[in-house]
CSV table of C-alpha atoms in Angstrom, one decimal:
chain,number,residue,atom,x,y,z
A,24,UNK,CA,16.9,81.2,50.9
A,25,UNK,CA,20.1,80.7,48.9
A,26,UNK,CA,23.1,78.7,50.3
A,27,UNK,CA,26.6,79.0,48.7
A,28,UNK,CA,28.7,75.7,48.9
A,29,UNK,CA,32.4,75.6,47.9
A,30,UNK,CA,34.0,72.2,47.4
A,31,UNK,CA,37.5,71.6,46.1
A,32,UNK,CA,36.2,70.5,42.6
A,33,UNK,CA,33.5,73.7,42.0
A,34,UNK,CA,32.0,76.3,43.5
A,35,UNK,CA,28.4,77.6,43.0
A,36,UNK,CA,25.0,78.5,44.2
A,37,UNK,CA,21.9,76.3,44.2
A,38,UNK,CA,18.2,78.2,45.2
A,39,UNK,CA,16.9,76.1,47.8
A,40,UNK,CA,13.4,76.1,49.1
A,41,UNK,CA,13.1,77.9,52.5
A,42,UNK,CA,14.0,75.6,55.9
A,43,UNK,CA,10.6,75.5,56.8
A,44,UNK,CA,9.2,74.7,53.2
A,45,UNK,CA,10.5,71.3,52.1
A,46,UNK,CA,14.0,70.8,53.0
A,47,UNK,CA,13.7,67.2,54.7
A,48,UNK,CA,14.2,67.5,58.9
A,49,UNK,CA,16.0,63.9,58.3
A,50,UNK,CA,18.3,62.6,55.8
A,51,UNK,CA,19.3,58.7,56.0
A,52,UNK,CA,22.4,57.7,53.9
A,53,UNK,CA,23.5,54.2,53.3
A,54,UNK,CA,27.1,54.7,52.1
A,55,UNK,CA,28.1,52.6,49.3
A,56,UNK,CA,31.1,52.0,46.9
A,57,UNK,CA,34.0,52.1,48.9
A,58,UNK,CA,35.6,49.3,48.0
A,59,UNK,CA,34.9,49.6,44.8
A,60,UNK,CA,36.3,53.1,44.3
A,61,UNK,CA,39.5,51.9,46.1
A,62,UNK,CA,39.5,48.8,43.0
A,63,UNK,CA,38.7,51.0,40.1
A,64,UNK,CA,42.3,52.6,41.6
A,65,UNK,CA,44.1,49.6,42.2
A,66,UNK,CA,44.4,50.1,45.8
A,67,UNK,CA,43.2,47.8,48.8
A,68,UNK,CA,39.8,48.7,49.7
A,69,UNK,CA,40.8,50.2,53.0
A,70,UNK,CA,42.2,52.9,51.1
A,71,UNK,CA,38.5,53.2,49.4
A,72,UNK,CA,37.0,53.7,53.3
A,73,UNK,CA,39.9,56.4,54.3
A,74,UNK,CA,39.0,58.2,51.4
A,75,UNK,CA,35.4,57.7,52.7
A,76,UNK,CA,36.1,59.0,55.8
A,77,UNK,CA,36.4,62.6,54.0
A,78,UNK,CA,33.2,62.3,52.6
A,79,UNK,CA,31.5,61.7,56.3
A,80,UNK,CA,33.1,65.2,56.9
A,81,UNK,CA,32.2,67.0,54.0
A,82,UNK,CA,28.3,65.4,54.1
A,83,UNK,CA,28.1,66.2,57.8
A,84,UNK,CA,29.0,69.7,57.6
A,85,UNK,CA,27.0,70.3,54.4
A,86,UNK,CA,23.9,68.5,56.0
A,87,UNK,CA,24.3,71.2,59.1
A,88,UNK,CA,24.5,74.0,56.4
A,89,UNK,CA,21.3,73.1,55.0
A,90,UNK,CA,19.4,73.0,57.9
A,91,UNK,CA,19.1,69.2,58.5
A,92,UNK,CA,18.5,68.6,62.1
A,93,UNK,CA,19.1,64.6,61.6
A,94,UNK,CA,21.4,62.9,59.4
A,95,UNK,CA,22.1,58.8,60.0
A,96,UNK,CA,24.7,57.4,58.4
A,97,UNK,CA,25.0,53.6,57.7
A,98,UNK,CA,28.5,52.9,58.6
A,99,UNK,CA,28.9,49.2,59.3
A,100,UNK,CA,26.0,46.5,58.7
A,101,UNK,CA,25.9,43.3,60.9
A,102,UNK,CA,26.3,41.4,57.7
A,103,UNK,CA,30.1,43.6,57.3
A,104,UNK,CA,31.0,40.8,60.0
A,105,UNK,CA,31.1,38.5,56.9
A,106,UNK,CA,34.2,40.4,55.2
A,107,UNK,CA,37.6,39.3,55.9
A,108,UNK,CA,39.1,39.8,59.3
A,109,UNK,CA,42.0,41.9,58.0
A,110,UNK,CA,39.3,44.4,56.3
A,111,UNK,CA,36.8,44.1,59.2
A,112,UNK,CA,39.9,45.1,61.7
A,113,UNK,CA,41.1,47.9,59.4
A,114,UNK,CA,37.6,49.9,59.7
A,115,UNK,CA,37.6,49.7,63.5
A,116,UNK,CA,41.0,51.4,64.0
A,117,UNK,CA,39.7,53.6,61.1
A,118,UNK,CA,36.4,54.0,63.2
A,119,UNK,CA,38.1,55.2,66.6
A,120,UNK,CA,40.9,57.4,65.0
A,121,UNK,CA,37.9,58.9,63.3
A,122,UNK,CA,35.9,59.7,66.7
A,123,UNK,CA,39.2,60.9,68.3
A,124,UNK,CA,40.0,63.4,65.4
A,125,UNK,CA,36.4,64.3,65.2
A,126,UNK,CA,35.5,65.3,68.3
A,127,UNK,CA,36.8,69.3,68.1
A,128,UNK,CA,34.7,69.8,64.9
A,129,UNK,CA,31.3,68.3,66.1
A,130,UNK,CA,32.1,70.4,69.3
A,131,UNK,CA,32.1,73.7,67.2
A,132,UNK,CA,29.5,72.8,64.8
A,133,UNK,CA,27.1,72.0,67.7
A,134,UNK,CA,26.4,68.6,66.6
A,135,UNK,CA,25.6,66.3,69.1
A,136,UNK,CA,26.0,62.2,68.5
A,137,UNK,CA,24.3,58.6,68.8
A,138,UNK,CA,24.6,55.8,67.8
A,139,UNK,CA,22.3,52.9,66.7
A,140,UNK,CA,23.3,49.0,66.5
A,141,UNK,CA,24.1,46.2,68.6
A,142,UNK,CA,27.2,48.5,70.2
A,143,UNK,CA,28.3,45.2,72.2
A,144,UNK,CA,29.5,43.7,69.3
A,145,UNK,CA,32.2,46.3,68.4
A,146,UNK,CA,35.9,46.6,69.7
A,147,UNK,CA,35.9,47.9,73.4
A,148,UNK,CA,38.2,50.9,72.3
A,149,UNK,CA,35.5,51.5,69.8
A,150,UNK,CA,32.7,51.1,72.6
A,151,UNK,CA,35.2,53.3,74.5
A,152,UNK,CA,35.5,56.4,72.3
A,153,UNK,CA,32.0,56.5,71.1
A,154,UNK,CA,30.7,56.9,74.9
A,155,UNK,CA,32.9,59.6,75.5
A,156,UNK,CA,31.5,61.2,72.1
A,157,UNK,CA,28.2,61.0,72.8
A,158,UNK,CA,28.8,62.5,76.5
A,159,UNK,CA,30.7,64.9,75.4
A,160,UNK,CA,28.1,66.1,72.1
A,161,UNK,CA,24.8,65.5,74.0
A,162,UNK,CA,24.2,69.0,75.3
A,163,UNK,CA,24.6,70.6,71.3
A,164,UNK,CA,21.4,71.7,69.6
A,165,UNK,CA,22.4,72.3,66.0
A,166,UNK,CA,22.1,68.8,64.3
A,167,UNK,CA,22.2,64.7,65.4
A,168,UNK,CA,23.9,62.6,63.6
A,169,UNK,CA,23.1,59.2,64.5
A,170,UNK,CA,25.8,56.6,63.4
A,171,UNK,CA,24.4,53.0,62.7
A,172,UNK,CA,26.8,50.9,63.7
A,173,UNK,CA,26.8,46.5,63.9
A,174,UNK,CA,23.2,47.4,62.6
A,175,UNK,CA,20.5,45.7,60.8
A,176,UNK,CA,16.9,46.6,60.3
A,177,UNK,CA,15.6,42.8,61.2
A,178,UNK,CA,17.5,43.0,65.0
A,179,UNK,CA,15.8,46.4,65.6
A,180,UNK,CA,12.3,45.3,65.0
A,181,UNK,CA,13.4,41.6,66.7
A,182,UNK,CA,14.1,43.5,69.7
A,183,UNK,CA,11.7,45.7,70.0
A,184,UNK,CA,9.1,43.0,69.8
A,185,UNK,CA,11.1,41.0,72.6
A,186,UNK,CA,11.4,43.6,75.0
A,187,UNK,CA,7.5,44.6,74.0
A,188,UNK,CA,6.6,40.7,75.4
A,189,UNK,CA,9.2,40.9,77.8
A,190,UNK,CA,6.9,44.3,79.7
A,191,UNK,CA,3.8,42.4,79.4
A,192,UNK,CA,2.2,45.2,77.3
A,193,UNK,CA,-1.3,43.9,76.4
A,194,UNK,CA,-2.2,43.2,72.7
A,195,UNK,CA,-4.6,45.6,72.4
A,196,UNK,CA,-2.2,48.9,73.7
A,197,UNK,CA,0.8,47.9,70.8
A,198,UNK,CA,0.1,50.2,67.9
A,199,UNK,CA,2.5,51.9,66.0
A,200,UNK,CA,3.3,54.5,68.2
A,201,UNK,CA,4.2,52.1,71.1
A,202,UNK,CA,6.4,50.4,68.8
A,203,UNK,CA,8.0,52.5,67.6
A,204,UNK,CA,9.1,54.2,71.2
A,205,UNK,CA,10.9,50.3,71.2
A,206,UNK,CA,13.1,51.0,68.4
A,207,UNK,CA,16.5,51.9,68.9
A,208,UNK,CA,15.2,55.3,66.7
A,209,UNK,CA,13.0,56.2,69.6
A,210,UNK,CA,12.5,60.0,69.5
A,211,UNK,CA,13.5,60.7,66.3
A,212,UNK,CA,11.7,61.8,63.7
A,213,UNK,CA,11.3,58.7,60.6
A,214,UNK,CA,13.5,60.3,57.9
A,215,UNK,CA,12.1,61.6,54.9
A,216,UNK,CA,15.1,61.0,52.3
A,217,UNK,CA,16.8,58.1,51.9
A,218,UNK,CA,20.1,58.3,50.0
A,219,UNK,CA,22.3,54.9,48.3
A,220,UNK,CA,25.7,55.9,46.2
A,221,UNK,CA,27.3,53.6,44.3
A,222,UNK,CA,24.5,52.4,42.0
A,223,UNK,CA,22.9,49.6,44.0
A,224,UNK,CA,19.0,49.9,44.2
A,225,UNK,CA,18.1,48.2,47.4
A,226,UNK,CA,18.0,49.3,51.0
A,227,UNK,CA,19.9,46.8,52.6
A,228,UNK,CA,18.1,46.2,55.7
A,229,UNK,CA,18.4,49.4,56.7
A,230,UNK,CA,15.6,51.3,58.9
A,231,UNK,CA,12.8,49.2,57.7
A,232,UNK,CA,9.7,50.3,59.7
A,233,UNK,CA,11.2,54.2,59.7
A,234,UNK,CA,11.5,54.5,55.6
A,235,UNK,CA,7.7,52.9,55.0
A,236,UNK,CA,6.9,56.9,53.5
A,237,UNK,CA,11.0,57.8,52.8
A,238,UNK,CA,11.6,59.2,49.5
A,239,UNK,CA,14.3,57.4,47.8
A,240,UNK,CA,17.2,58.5,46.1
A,241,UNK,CA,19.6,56.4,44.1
A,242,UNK,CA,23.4,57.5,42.4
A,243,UNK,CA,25.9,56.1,40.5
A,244,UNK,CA,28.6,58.3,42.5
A,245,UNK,CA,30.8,56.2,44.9
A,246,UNK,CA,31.0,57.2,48.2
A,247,UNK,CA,34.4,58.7,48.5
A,248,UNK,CA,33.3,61.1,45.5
A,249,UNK,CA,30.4,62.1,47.0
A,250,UNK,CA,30.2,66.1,47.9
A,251,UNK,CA,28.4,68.3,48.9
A,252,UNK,CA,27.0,69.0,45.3
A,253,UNK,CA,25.8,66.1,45.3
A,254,UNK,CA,23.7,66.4,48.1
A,255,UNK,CA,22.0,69.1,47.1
A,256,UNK,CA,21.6,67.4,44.1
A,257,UNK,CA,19.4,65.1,46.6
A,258,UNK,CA,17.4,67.7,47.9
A,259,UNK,CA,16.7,69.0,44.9
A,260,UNK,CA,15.1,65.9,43.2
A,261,UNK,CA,13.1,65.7,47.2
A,262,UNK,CA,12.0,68.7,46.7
A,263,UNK,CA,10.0,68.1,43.4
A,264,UNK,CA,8.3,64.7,44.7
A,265,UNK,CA,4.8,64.7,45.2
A,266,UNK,CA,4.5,63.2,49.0
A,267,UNK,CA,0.8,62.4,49.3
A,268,UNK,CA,1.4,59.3,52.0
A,269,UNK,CA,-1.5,57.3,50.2
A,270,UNK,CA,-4.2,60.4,49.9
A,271,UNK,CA,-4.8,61.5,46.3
A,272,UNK,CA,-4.3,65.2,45.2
C-alpha cells in the first residue's frame, strides 16, 4: 500500500508495508525541543511551543493517514510544574485555545480524545474544555489520541497499586493483566513505537510498565520541525526491527 504525504517543505511517496503487516496499532511520542528551537531563534520559548502546536496537527493527521488507531502524545510532565510560572501559565492558555480551535478537525477526521494524568491539577478552564472534547469525540472510530497531561509514569503505577490495596484484591489474583486494567491506559493497547525529538535519549518517566517491549526511536529534529516525513521516517526504521519479545529466531 503506498501513501502519498505532501508537507509545505516536500512532497513524495514512501512504500509502506500493508496496515495489517507491521505498521505499529500505537505510536507514543514524547515531544521534545521546544524551547530549544524557540532559543536557537532568539525568541522566548513560548514561541518554540506555538510553533509546536503545528506539529501536534500535522502528526495527528499524518498518524490517522497511516492507519494508526492510537497515538499519545506527552504534552506536559508533572515535573513541567518546576518551570517558571510565566512559562507554565503561557502553555495552559496555549492548551485551551488549542482544544477550542481543534475541536471541528478531530470532529471530521473521526478522532475521538482522552486524556491521561492527574487532570485535577490543571487550570479549571483547561479541565473545562478537555471534558467537553472528550464528550464531544467519544462516539468517533477512526483514531484515539490520548493526551498525557500533569503526567508521570511513577503516579500511574503509585496509583494503581493504591487503589489495587484499596479493593482488597488478594495477592494471589494481581498479575499483570489486573494491573494493568488499574492504569490510567486501561484498554488500550501498550504502544509498540516510542518516539523522542530533540536528541535526548531517555524516556522521561513516561509509560513505564506499557513501553517494557516498545521499540525506540530517537531524533535530533526539534519538535516544531517535526513532519510528517519524519514520521514515516519512524515507521520505517519500526518496520525493519526484529521484535522477538525475548524468544530467539
Amino acid at each position: 500500500m503506498k501513501h502519498a504525504f505532501t508537507t509545505k517543505r516536500e512532497s513524495f511517496n514512501i512504500m509502506i508495508e500493508p496496515v495489517n503487516k507491521s505498521i505499529p496499532k500505537h505510536i507514543a511520542i514524547i515531544m521534545d525541543g521546544n524551547g530549544r528551537w524557540a532559543e536557537k531563534k532568539g525568541k522566548l520559548r513560548v514561541f518554540g511551543h506555538r510553533n509546536g502546536i503545528k506539529s501536534v496537527k500535522e502528526i495527528v493527521e499524518g498518524s490517522a493517514e497511516l492507519g494508526i488507531k492510537y497515538l499519545t502524545l506527552f504534552a506536559f510532565s508533572t515535573e513541567n510544574w518546576k518551570r517558571p510560572k510565566r512559562e507554565i501559565n503561557a502553555l495552559m492558555k496555549l492548551l485551551v485555545n488549542s482544544i477550542k480551535n481543534e475541536k471541528q478537525i478531530l470532529m471530521k477526521n473521526d478522532i475521538s480524545v482522552k486524556v491521561i494524568g492527574e487532570i485535577d491539577t490543571l487550570p479549571r478552564a483547561c479541565i473545562m474544555e478537555l471534558r467537553s472534547l472528550i464528550k464531544e469525540t467519544e462516539n468517533n472510530k477512526k483514531m484515539t489520541l490520548i493526551l498525557a497531561l500533569s503526567y508521570s509514569s511513577r503516579w500511574e503505577i503509585l496509583h494503581a497499586v493504591k487503589n489495587i490495596i484499596h479493593q482488597n484484591i488478594k495477592t494471589d489474583d494481581i498479575n499483570e493483566e489486573l494491573f494493568s486494567q488499574y492504569l490510567a491506559t486501561k484498554n488500550v493497547p501498550d504502544p509498540e513505537l516510542i518516539i523522542r525529538t530533540s536528541g535526548e535519549f531517555r524516556v522521561s518517566n513516561f509509560l513505564l510498565w506499557q513501553i517494557a517491549y516498545a521499540e525506540l526511536y530517537f531524533t535530533e529534529t526539534l519538535w516544531p520541525d517535526f513532519r510528517k516525513s519524519d514520521l514515516k521516517k519512524a515507521v520505517l526504521e519500526y518496520q525493519k526491527r526484529d521484535r522477538r519479545f525475548g524468544k530467539v529466531h
